[in-house]
Amino acid sequence: MEVEKGKGTDVSDVQGEDDLDEEPGEEIESAPPLKVGEERELGNSGIKKKLLNNGIHWETPEFGDEVTVNSDRNYAVHFVGTLLNGIKFCSTRDNGEPMTFKLGEGKVAKGLDNGITTMKKGERVLFTLPPDFGYGAEGRDGVPPDSIVQFDVELLSWITVVDICKDGGIIKKITEKGERNERPSDLDEVLVKYQVALADGTIVAKTPEEGYEFYVKDGHLFPALTKAIVTMKRGEKVKLIVQPNVLSSMPDAFGDKGKEATDGFPSIPPNSVLNVELELVSFKPVIDVTGDSKVFKKILKEGEGALVANEGAAVWNGISTGLYLKGVRYVNISYIAWLEDGTVFERKGVDGGQPLEFITDEEQVIPGLDRAAATMKKGEQALLTVSPEYGFGSVVAERDLAVVPPSSNLVYEVEMLDFVK
């Protein structure tokens, strides 16, 4: 069911007006939250909001979000519009057909558009809109000119919509929110699941059930995929609409060339719009330890707390050392080290062996291991790749299990057992 907006009530007229003291969706800082049965004016707009039922959580929708159907087929919004005398002029409840629309596009009375941006999930309110935020001097069917109108609104859910490139080329609709606030960077290794389809529903690409793992900087499938991934949180699920050639210099789909049939999937015709269902299952952060791309640390397992070895700690395997010198850090690690061809040349603290204890910044181990260990948290496990400049350099190094040839790249799988400053 469509609720017509009044002429001259484009939603852009509301945003940024001086008569609204707060941004849409924000609470007035000096005012406490509404209590059930309480009514309050939104800024100095004349729009009144009366709380009928409390919502949950703290998030509120924003302009551009879709107030629509969620994955459980629950409609996001129900509302009933009435005049002050109680005469009803529209209702989504009467016919069981909730209206679906995108906030901020002026599909409804602008006061309703703005009012919904102040609501939490599950909240039910009564909005009273003055004529300027309702249907204005012209009115509409069932609404006389210059009428004050009321809307009984219940917000069940919404889908956050993001224009990734700010040009309509890649539209991201968040169907399931992710965890925390961390997002992958170009260096990180991501594990994703996706399904790519043409506008007619034909599936043209899909990951195995376990997903697909790759480094963001290396890219995969087409550039729009990685552009979307770096905006996502761990566990986030989205739907992408990708237009062909969204960037003139780098097509984000397959542009005017299309793509031949591969791996049992049909071809992608030239200039195709692609619909992508994408999930960021997880990612492993990768850190450029030395800042010159010579030592990389990929975190396999996050450590405990916030302190890293170069910030010190208060215990050393439960034993007091009796020595605490400013700037001196004692670390206790286990690791397996191997060459690029897989030859293991050293093991410490694994298979019953003794862990390695050393003082950082004292040249007791190779520089790459020294520098990386100083960035690790207690309990952290990481995979290090070390260039010769931070390894054994141009000399032959005889180690416990094998000889390291000159100018060798090294790999260490390290666990930080403990440290003390």
mmCIF file of C-alpha atoms in Angstrom, residues 57-407:
data_model
loop_
_atom_site.group_PDB
_atom_site.id
_atom_site.type_symbol
_atom_site.label_atom_id
_atom_site.label_comp_id
_atom_site.label_asym_id
_atom_site.label_seq_id
_atom_site.Cartn_x
_atom_site.Cartn_y
_atom_site.Cartn_z
ATOM 1 C CA HIS A 57 18.965 -2.228 21.060
ATOM 2 C CA TRP A 58 20.161 1.276 20.179
ATOM 3 C CA GLU A 59 20.429 1.356 16.387
ATOM 4 C CA THR A 60 18.083 3.477 14.302
ATOM 5 C CA PRO A 61 17.739 3.501 10.504
ATOM 6 C CA GLU A 62 19.284 6.233 8.358
ATOM 7 C CA PHE A 63 18.265 7.925 5.146
ATOM 8 C CA GLY A 64 19.013 5.538 2.306
ATOM 9 C CA ASP A 65 18.143 2.443 4.352
ATOM 10 C CA GLU A 66 15.396 0.183 3.056
ATOM 11 C CA VAL A 67 12.422 -0.247 5.341
ATOM 12 C CA THR A 68 11.526 -3.568 3.772
ATOM 13 C CA VAL A 69 11.283 -7.342 4.238
ATOM 14 C CA ASN A 70 13.961 -9.140 6.255
ATOM 15 C CA SER A 71 15.333 -12.637 5.781
ATOM 16 C CA ASP A 72 12.631 -14.165 7.979
ATOM 17 C CA ARG A 73 9.912 -12.669 5.792
ATOM 18 C CA ASN A 74 8.819 -10.308 8.547
ATOM 19 C CA TYR A 75 7.771 -6.970 7.138
ATOM 20 C CA ALA A 76 9.652 -4.068 8.541
ATOM 21 C CA VAL A 77 6.953 -1.469 9.112
ATOM 22 C CA HIS A 78 3.249 -1.197 9.744
ATOM 23 C CA PHE A 79 1.445 2.109 10.067
ATOM 24 C CA VAL A 80 -2.039 3.594 10.258
ATOM 25 C CA GLY A 81 -2.729 7.189 9.191
ATOM 26 C CA THR A 82 -5.575 9.176 10.730
ATOM 27 C CA LEU A 83 -6.867 12.713 11.009
ATOM 28 C CA LEU A 84 -7.119 14.336 14.428
ATOM 29 C CA ASN A 85 -10.821 13.404 14.541
ATOM 30 C CA GLY A 86 -9.874 9.733 14.265
ATOM 31 C CA ILE A 87 -10.937 9.252 10.635
ATOM 32 C CA LYS A 88 -8.562 6.775 9.008
ATOM 33 C CA PHE A 89 -7.202 7.575 5.536
ATOM 34 C CA CYS A 90 -4.643 4.754 5.111
ATOM 35 C CA SER A 91 -3.591 1.535 6.846
ATOM 36 C CA THR A 92 -1.163 -1.280 6.148
ATOM 37 C CA ARG A 93 -2.811 -3.395 8.819
ATOM 38 C CA ASP A 94 -6.255 -3.530 7.231
ATOM 39 C CA ASN A 95 -5.117 -5.456 4.183
ATOM 40 C CA GLY A 96 -1.995 -7.090 5.633
ATOM 41 C CA GLU A 97 0.210 -5.541 2.924
ATOM 42 C CA PRO A 98 2.921 -3.447 4.601
ATOM 43 C CA MET A 99 4.499 -0.747 2.493
ATOM 44 C CA THR A 100 8.162 -1.157 1.571
ATOM 45 C CA PHE A 101 10.247 1.903 0.710
ATOM 46 C CA LYS A 102 13.667 3.493 1.020
ATOM 47 C CA LEU A 103 14.006 6.236 3.598
ATOM 48 C CA GLY A 104 14.871 9.658 2.261
ATOM 49 C CA GLU A 105 13.405 9.294 -1.214
ATOM 50 C CA GLY A 106 10.194 11.176 -0.419
ATOM 51 C CA LYS A 107 7.903 8.183 -0.924
ATOM 52 C CA VAL A 108 5.918 9.124 2.168
ATOM 53 C CA ALA A 109 5.081 12.329 4.021
ATOM 54 C CA LYS A 110 8.433 13.845 4.947
ATOM 55 C CA GLY A 111 7.551 14.009 8.633
ATOM 56 C CA LEU A 112 7.008 10.252 8.602
ATOM 57 C CA ASP A 113 10.276 9.722 6.719
ATOM 58 C CA ASN A 114 12.147 11.697 9.373
ATOM 59 C CA GLY A 115 10.236 10.275 12.291
ATOM 60 C CA ILE A 116 11.131 6.695 11.387
ATOM 61 C CA THR A 117 14.846 7.573 11.560
ATOM 62 C CA THR A 118 14.399 8.169 15.318
ATOM 63 C CA MET A 119 12.914 4.699 15.954
ATOM 64 C CA LYS A 120 14.563 1.568 17.320
ATOM 65 C CA LYS A 121 13.793 -1.972 16.254
ATOM 66 C CA GLY A 122 10.452 -3.135 17.676
ATOM 67 C CA GLU A 123 9.431 0.379 18.710
ATOM 68 C CA ARG A 124 5.855 1.583 18.194
ATOM 69 C CA VAL A 125 5.041 5.284 18.245
ATOM 70 C CA LEU A 126 2.379 7.804 17.333
ATOM 71 C CA PHE A 127 3.650 10.661 15.155
ATOM 72 C CA THR A 128 1.646 13.880 14.881
ATOM 73 C CA LEU A 129 2.655 15.843 11.771
ATOM 74 C CA PRO A 130 1.859 19.498 11.080
ATOM 75 C CA PRO A 131 0.679 20.276 7.515
ATOM 76 C CA ASP A 132 4.161 21.283 6.310
ATOM 77 C CA PHE A 133 5.455 17.825 7.240
ATOM 78 C CA GLY A 134 2.298 16.024 6.148
ATOM 79 C CA TYR A 135 0.358 16.695 2.954
ATOM 80 C CA GLY A 136 0.546 20.480 2.852
ATOM 81 C CA ALA A 137 -1.935 22.915 1.330
ATOM 82 C CA GLU A 138 -3.109 20.435 -1.303
ATOM 83 C CA GLY A 139 -3.838 17.448 0.938
ATOM 84 C CA ARG A 140 -4.551 14.043 -0.632
ATOM 85 C CA ASP A 141 -7.363 11.507 -0.857
ATOM 86 C CA GLY A 142 -8.996 11.442 2.543
ATOM 87 C CA VAL A 143 -6.850 14.292 3.862
ATOM 88 C CA PRO A 144 -8.212 17.873 3.547
ATOM 89 C CA PRO A 145 -5.762 20.707 2.773
ATOM 90 C CA ASP A 146 -3.647 21.998 5.660
ATOM 91 C CA SER A 147 -4.538 19.049 7.896
ATOM 92 C CA ILE A 148 -2.648 17.806 10.916
ATOM 93 C CA VAL A 149 -2.231 14.046 10.497
ATOM 94 C CA GLN A 150 -1.167 11.203 12.767
ATOM 95 C CA PHE A 151 0.632 7.949 12.029
ATOM 96 C CA ASP A 152 0.686 4.938 14.352
ATOM 97 C CA VAL A 153 3.970 3.293 13.295
ATOM 98 C CA GLU A 154 5.657 0.017 14.312
ATOM 99 C CA LEU A 155 9.223 -0.594 13.099
ATOM 100 C CA LEU A 156 10.117 -4.289 12.935
ATOM 101 C CA SER A 157 13.339 -4.225 10.915
ATOM 102 C CA TRP A 158 15.234 -2.540 8.111
ATOM 103 C CA ILE A 159 18.110 -3.167 5.721
ATOM 104 C CA THR A 160 21.075 -0.812 5.750
ATOM 105 C CA VAL A 161 21.987 0.287 2.219
ATOM 106 C CA VAL A 162 25.469 1.608 1.342
ATOM 107 C CA ASP A 163 26.580 3.160 -1.951
ATOM 108 C CA ILE A 164 30.187 1.938 -1.802
ATOM 109 C CA CYS A 165 31.647 4.046 -4.617
ATOM 110 C CA LYS A 166 29.222 6.972 -4.122
ATOM 111 C CA ASP A 167 28.180 6.686 -7.760
ATOM 112 C CA GLY A 168 25.571 3.924 -7.704
ATOM 113 C CA GLY A 169 28.006 1.420 -9.204
ATOM 114 C CA ILE A 170 28.147 -0.924 -6.195
ATOM 115 C CA ILE A 171 25.142 -0.938 -3.859
ATOM 116 C CA LYS A 172 25.518 -2.957 -0.661
ATOM 117 C CA LYS A 173 22.476 -4.091 1.328
ATOM 118 C CA ILE A 174 23.362 -5.467 4.759
ATOM 119 C CA THR A 175 21.142 -8.479 5.457
ATOM 120 C CA GLU A 176 22.983 -9.654 8.586
ATOM 121 C CA LYS A 177 25.235 -7.495 10.723
ATOM 122 C CA GLY A 178 28.761 -8.554 11.562
ATOM 123 C CA GLU A 179 30.732 -8.737 14.787
ATOM 124 C CA ARG A 180 32.773 -5.955 16.411
ATOM 125 C CA ASN A 181 33.992 -3.030 14.330
ATOM 126 C CA GLU A 182 37.115 -4.459 12.699
ATOM 127 C CA ARG A 183 37.204 -4.591 8.912
ATOM 128 C CA PRO A 184 39.862 -6.262 6.752
ATOM 129 C CA SER A 185 42.618 -4.227 5.134
ATOM 130 C CA ASP A 186 44.358 -4.785 1.799
ATOM 131 C CA LEU A 187 47.036 -6.973 3.416
ATOM 132 C CA ASP A 188 44.647 -9.296 5.260
ATOM 133 C CA GLU A 189 43.649 -12.811 4.277
ATOM 134 C CA VAL A 190 39.860 -13.230 4.067
ATOM 135 C CA LEU A 191 37.555 -16.235 3.976
ATOM 136 C CA VAL A 192 34.361 -15.515 2.041
ATOM 137 C CA LYS A 193 31.312 -17.269 0.673
ATOM 138 C CA TYR A 194 29.465 -15.860 -2.315
ATOM 139 C CA GLN A 195 26.997 -16.547 -5.082
ATOM 140 C CA VAL A 196 26.901 -14.387 -8.210
ATOM 141 C CA ALA A 197 23.813 -14.237 -10.432
ATOM 142 C CA LEU A 198 22.624 -12.338 -13.488
ATOM 143 C CA ALA A 199 19.512 -10.182 -13.389
ATOM 144 C CA ASP A 200 17.403 -13.179 -14.549
ATOM 145 C CA GLY A 201 18.647 -15.303 -11.631
ATOM 146 C CA THR A 202 21.163 -17.404 -13.579
ATOM 147 C CA ILE A 203 24.037 -18.348 -11.227
ATOM 148 C CA VAL A 204 27.379 -17.611 -12.892
ATOM 149 C CA ALA A 205 29.810 -18.087 -9.974
ATOM 150 C CA LYS A 206 29.721 -19.655 -6.522
ATOM 151 C CA THR A 207 32.206 -20.638 -3.817
ATOM 152 C CA PRO A 208 32.505 -24.169 -2.439
ATOM 153 C CA GLU A 209 30.520 -24.858 0.712
ATOM 154 C CA GLU A 210 33.566 -24.135 2.890
ATOM 155 C CA GLY A 211 34.154 -20.787 1.168
ATOM 156 C CA TYR A 212 37.208 -19.353 -0.578
ATOM 157 C CA GLU A 213 40.301 -17.804 1.030
ATOM 158 C CA PHE A 214 42.525 -15.132 -0.539
ATOM 159 C CA TYR A 215 44.535 -12.014 0.245
ATOM 160 C CA VAL A 216 42.563 -8.827 -0.344
ATOM 161 C CA LYS A 217 45.447 -7.150 -2.184
ATOM 162 C CA ASP A 218 45.567 -10.034 -4.679
ATOM 163 C CA GLY A 219 41.907 -9.578 -5.615
ATOM 164 C CA HIS A 220 39.476 -12.262 -6.684
ATOM 165 C CA LEU A 221 36.832 -12.717 -9.388
ATOM 166 C CA PHE A 222 36.246 -8.985 -10.051
ATOM 167 C CA PRO A 223 37.256 -5.721 -8.308
ATOM 168 C CA ALA A 224 33.786 -4.953 -6.924
ATOM 169 C CA LEU A 225 34.062 -7.993 -4.670
ATOM 170 C CA THR A 226 37.164 -6.729 -2.867
ATOM 171 C CA LYS A 227 35.799 -3.172 -2.739
ATOM 172 C CA ALA A 228 32.806 -4.536 -0.833
ATOM 173 C CA ILE A 229 34.808 -6.868 1.407
ATOM 174 C CA VAL A 230 36.940 -4.068 2.907
ATOM 175 C CA THR A 231 33.702 -2.357 4.055
ATOM 176 C CA MET A 232 32.443 -5.471 5.873
ATOM 177 C CA LYS A 233 32.762 -6.756 9.413
ATOM 178 C CA ARG A 234 33.529 -10.333 10.391
ATOM 179 C CA GLY A 235 30.351 -12.441 9.963
ATOM 180 C CA GLU A 236 28.543 -9.767 7.931
ATOM 181 C CA LYS A 237 26.233 -10.881 5.115
ATOM 182 C CA VAL A 238 25.271 -8.569 2.266
ATOM 183 C CA LYS A 239 23.619 -8.401 -1.107
ATOM 184 C CA LEU A 240 25.479 -6.450 -3.795
ATOM 185 C CA ILE A 241 24.106 -4.933 -6.975
ATOM 186 C CA VAL A 242 27.073 -4.337 -9.286
ATOM 187 C CA GLN A 243 26.695 -2.217 -12.401
ATOM 188 C CA PRO A 244 29.058 -2.872 -15.358
ATOM 189 C CA ASN A 245 31.963 -0.481 -15.766
ATOM 190 C CA VAL A 246 31.285 1.431 -12.557
ATOM 191 C CA LEU A 247 34.780 2.871 -12.816
ATOM 192 C CA SER A 248 35.946 4.075 -16.204
ATOM 193 C CA SER A 249 39.533 2.948 -15.597
ATOM 194 C CA MET A 250 38.752 -0.428 -14.006
ATOM 195 C CA PRO A 251 35.508 -2.279 -14.737
ATOM 196 C CA ASP A 252 34.055 -3.651 -11.515
ATOM 197 C CA ALA A 253 32.095 -6.410 -13.188
ATOM 198 C CA PHE A 254 33.260 -7.871 -16.502
ATOM 199 C CA GLY A 255 32.509 -4.782 -18.557
ATOM 200 C CA ASP A 256 31.877 -4.955 -22.280
ATOM 201 C CA LYS A 257 33.932 -8.158 -22.639
ATOM 202 C CA GLY A 258 31.794 -10.424 -20.495
ATOM 203 C CA LYS A 259 33.237 -13.732 -19.281
ATOM 204 C CA GLU A 260 33.410 -17.144 -20.862
ATOM 205 C CA ALA A 261 31.814 -20.186 -19.243
ATOM 206 C CA THR A 262 34.181 -21.768 -16.677
ATOM 207 C CA ASP A 263 34.100 -24.387 -13.901
ATOM 208 C CA GLY A 264 30.671 -25.591 -14.912
ATOM 209 C CA PHE A 265 29.090 -22.133 -14.725
ATOM 210 C CA PRO A 266 27.531 -20.381 -17.746
ATOM 211 C CA SER A 267 29.104 -17.362 -19.435
ATOM 212 C CA ILE A 268 28.514 -13.780 -18.330
ATOM 213 C CA PRO A 269 27.223 -11.627 -21.205
ATOM 214 C CA PRO A 270 28.839 -8.229 -21.866
ATOM 215 C CA ASN A 271 27.577 -5.277 -19.786
ATOM 216 C CA SER A 272 25.796 -7.481 -17.272
ATOM 217 C CA VAL A 273 24.399 -6.274 -13.968
ATOM 218 C CA LEU A 274 25.441 -8.751 -11.272
ATOM 219 C CA ASN A 275 23.601 -9.642 -8.061
ATOM 220 C CA VAL A 276 25.961 -10.997 -5.428
ATOM 221 C CA GLU A 277 25.160 -12.671 -2.112
ATOM 222 C CA LEU A 278 28.344 -12.284 -0.057
ATOM 223 C CA GLU A 279 29.411 -13.343 3.440
ATOM 224 C CA LEU A 280 32.676 -12.397 5.127
ATOM 225 C CA VAL A 281 33.140 -15.548 7.204
ATOM 226 C CA SER A 282 36.399 -14.458 8.843
ATOM 227 C CA PHE A 283 39.725 -12.810 8.192
ATOM 228 C CA LYS A 284 43.284 -13.051 9.443
ATOM 229 C CA PRO A 285 44.933 -9.652 9.997
ATOM 230 C CA VAL A 286 48.300 -9.217 8.283
ATOM 231 C CA ILE A 287 50.696 -6.578 9.631
ATOM 232 C CA ASP A 288 53.704 -5.052 7.914
ATOM 233 C CA VAL A 289 55.934 -5.270 10.991
ATOM 234 C CA THR A 290 58.898 -3.307 9.666
ATOM 235 C CA GLY A 291 56.979 -0.903 7.458
ATOM 236 C CA ASP A 292 58.988 -1.786 4.360
ATOM 237 C CA SER A 293 57.178 -4.999 3.343
ATOM 238 C CA LYS A 294 60.128 -7.134 4.498
ATOM 239 C CA VAL A 295 58.502 -8.757 7.549
ATOM 240 C CA PHE A 296 54.811 -9.657 7.558
ATOM 241 C CA LYS A 297 52.868 -11.078 10.476
ATOM 242 C CA LYS A 298 49.612 -12.931 9.827
ATOM 243 C CA ILE A 299 47.635 -13.410 13.046
ATOM 244 C CA LEU A 300 46.360 -16.990 13.214
ATOM 245 C CA LYS A 301 44.939 -16.716 16.734
ATOM 246 C CA GLU A 302 44.334 -13.527 18.659
ATOM 247 C CA GLY A 303 46.081 -13.101 21.973
ATOM 248 C CA GLU A 304 44.788 -12.052 25.366
ATOM 249 C CA GLY A 305 44.069 -8.507 26.520
ATOM 250 C CA ALA A 306 45.422 -5.344 24.967
ATOM 251 C CA LEU A 307 49.121 -5.426 25.931
ATOM 252 C CA VAL A 308 51.776 -6.546 23.475
ATOM 253 C CA ALA A 309 55.304 -7.577 24.351
ATOM 254 C CA ASN A 310 56.790 -4.153 23.701
ATOM 255 C CA GLU A 311 54.436 -2.721 26.320
ATOM 256 C CA GLY A 312 55.514 -5.157 29.026
ATOM 257 C CA ALA A 313 53.659 -7.280 31.580
ATOM 258 C CA ALA A 314 53.856 -8.207 35.261
ATOM 259 C CA VAL A 315 54.670 -11.951 35.315
ATOM 260 C CA TRP A 316 57.227 -14.315 33.798
ATOM 261 C CA ASN A 317 55.886 -17.863 33.818
ATOM 262 C CA GLY A 318 54.856 -17.286 37.414
ATOM 263 C CA ILE A 319 58.477 -16.696 38.464
ATOM 264 C CA SER A 320 59.857 -13.383 39.629
ATOM 265 C CA THR A 321 63.093 -12.559 37.818
ATOM 266 C CA GLY A 322 64.148 -9.947 40.348
ATOM 267 C CA LEU A 323 65.329 -7.800 37.427
ATOM 268 C CA TYR A 324 63.177 -5.061 35.899
ATOM 269 C CA LEU A 325 65.171 -2.677 33.750
ATOM 270 C CA LYS A 326 63.379 0.080 31.886
ATOM 271 C CA GLY A 327 63.005 -0.810 28.214
ATOM 272 C CA VAL A 328 64.174 -4.445 28.613
ATOM 273 C CA ARG A 329 61.624 -7.048 27.502
ATOM 274 C CA TYR A 330 61.902 -10.780 28.183
ATOM 275 C CA VAL A 331 59.839 -12.976 25.878
ATOM 276 C CA ASN A 332 59.097 -16.675 25.902
ATOM 277 C CA ILE A 333 58.011 -18.142 22.568
ATOM 278 C CA SER A 334 57.572 -21.458 20.800
ATOM 279 C CA TYR A 335 57.945 -21.784 17.041
ATOM 280 C CA ILE A 336 58.650 -23.887 13.970
ATOM 281 C CA ALA A 337 60.818 -22.258 11.276
ATOM 282 C CA TRP A 338 61.197 -23.384 7.670
ATOM 283 C CA LEU A 339 62.472 -22.300 4.279
ATOM 284 C CA GLU A 340 60.267 -21.467 1.305
ATOM 285 C CA ASP A 341 60.659 -25.030 0.002
ATOM 286 C CA GLY A 342 59.272 -26.417 3.268
ATOM 287 C CA THR A 343 62.575 -27.496 4.824
ATOM 288 C CA VAL A 344 62.275 -27.146 8.611
ATOM 289 C CA PHE A 345 65.485 -25.751 10.075
ATOM 290 C CA GLU A 346 64.503 -25.056 13.692
ATOM 291 C CA ARG A 347 61.926 -25.989 16.342
ATOM 292 C CA LYS A 348 61.551 -24.465 19.780
ATOM 293 C CA GLY A 349 58.939 -25.334 22.405
ATOM 294 C CA VAL A 350 57.115 -27.908 20.260
ATOM 295 C CA ASP A 351 56.955 -31.699 20.586
ATOM 296 C CA GLY A 352 58.206 -31.458 24.156
ATOM 297 C CA GLY A 353 61.130 -29.173 23.383
ATOM 298 C CA GLN A 354 62.197 -26.130 25.389
ATOM 299 C CA PRO A 355 60.674 -22.755 24.390
ATOM 300 C CA LEU A 356 63.003 -19.949 23.424
ATOM 301 C CA GLU A 357 63.555 -17.208 26.008
ATOM 302 C CA PHE A 358 65.317 -14.047 24.944
ATOM 303 C CA ILE A 359 65.560 -10.312 25.548
ATOM 304 C CA THR A 360 64.285 -8.168 22.719
ATOM 305 C CA ASP A 361 66.476 -5.524 21.070
ATOM 306 C CA GLU A 362 69.603 -7.424 22.158
ATOM 307 C CA GLU A 363 70.337 -9.164 18.811
ATOM 308 C CA GLN A 364 69.802 -12.575 20.395
ATOM 309 C CA VAL A 365 67.604 -13.698 17.465
ATOM 310 C CA ILE A 366 67.256 -12.603 13.857
ATOM 311 C CA PRO A 367 65.857 -9.044 13.503
ATOM 312 C CA GLY A 368 62.614 -10.161 11.857
ATOM 313 C CA LEU A 369 61.709 -12.511 14.716
ATOM 314 C CA ASP A 370 62.830 -9.910 17.268
ATOM 315 C CA ARG A 371 60.688 -7.147 15.775
ATOM 316 C CA ALA A 372 57.637 -9.368 15.264
ATOM 317 C CA ALA A 373 57.725 -10.869 18.773
ATOM 318 C CA ALA A 374 57.617 -7.359 20.225
ATOM 319 C CA THR A 375 54.215 -6.818 18.571
ATOM 320 C CA MET A 376 52.565 -9.972 19.923
ATOM 321 C CA LYS A 377 50.087 -10.452 22.753
ATOM 322 C CA LYS A 378 50.233 -13.280 25.270
ATOM 323 C CA GLY A 379 48.688 -16.389 23.714
ATOM 324 C CA GLU A 380 48.858 -14.963 20.191
ATOM 325 C CA GLN A 381 49.762 -17.287 17.345
ATOM 326 C CA ALA A 382 51.135 -15.844 14.132
ATOM 327 C CA LEU A 383 52.758 -16.761 10.836
ATOM 328 C CA LEU A 384 55.808 -14.644 9.980
ATOM 329 C CA THR A 385 57.365 -14.235 6.554
ATOM 330 C CA VAL A 386 60.846 -12.755 6.818
ATOM 331 C CA SER A 387 62.978 -11.413 3.979
ATOM 332 C CA PRO A 388 66.762 -12.051 4.016
ATOM 333 C CA GLU A 389 67.469 -8.469 5.176
ATOM 334 C CA TYR A 390 65.755 -9.309 8.483
ATOM 335 C CA GLY A 391 66.815 -12.959 8.505
ATOM 336 C CA PHE A 392 70.329 -14.390 8.136
ATOM 337 C CA GLY A 393 71.282 -12.056 5.307
ATOM 338 C CA SER A 394 73.759 -13.221 2.665
ATOM 339 C CA VAL A 395 75.600 -15.732 4.854
ATOM 340 C CA VAL A 396 75.117 -19.469 5.386
ATOM 341 C CA ALA A 397 73.481 -20.221 8.749
ATOM 342 C CA GLU A 398 73.804 -23.645 10.364
ATOM 343 C CA ARG A 399 70.742 -24.257 12.513
ATOM 344 C CA ASP A 400 69.542 -27.176 14.631
ATOM 345 C CA LEU A 401 67.786 -29.148 11.890
ATOM 346 C CA ALA A 402 69.128 -27.797 8.580
ATOM 347 C CA VAL A 403 71.445 -25.328 6.932
ATOM 348 C CA VAL A 404 69.906 -22.029 5.825
ATOM 349 C CA PRO A 405 71.362 -20.994 2.440
ATOM 350 C CA PRO A 406 72.408 -17.384 1.809
ATOM 351 C CA SER A 407 69.681 -14.808 1.039
#
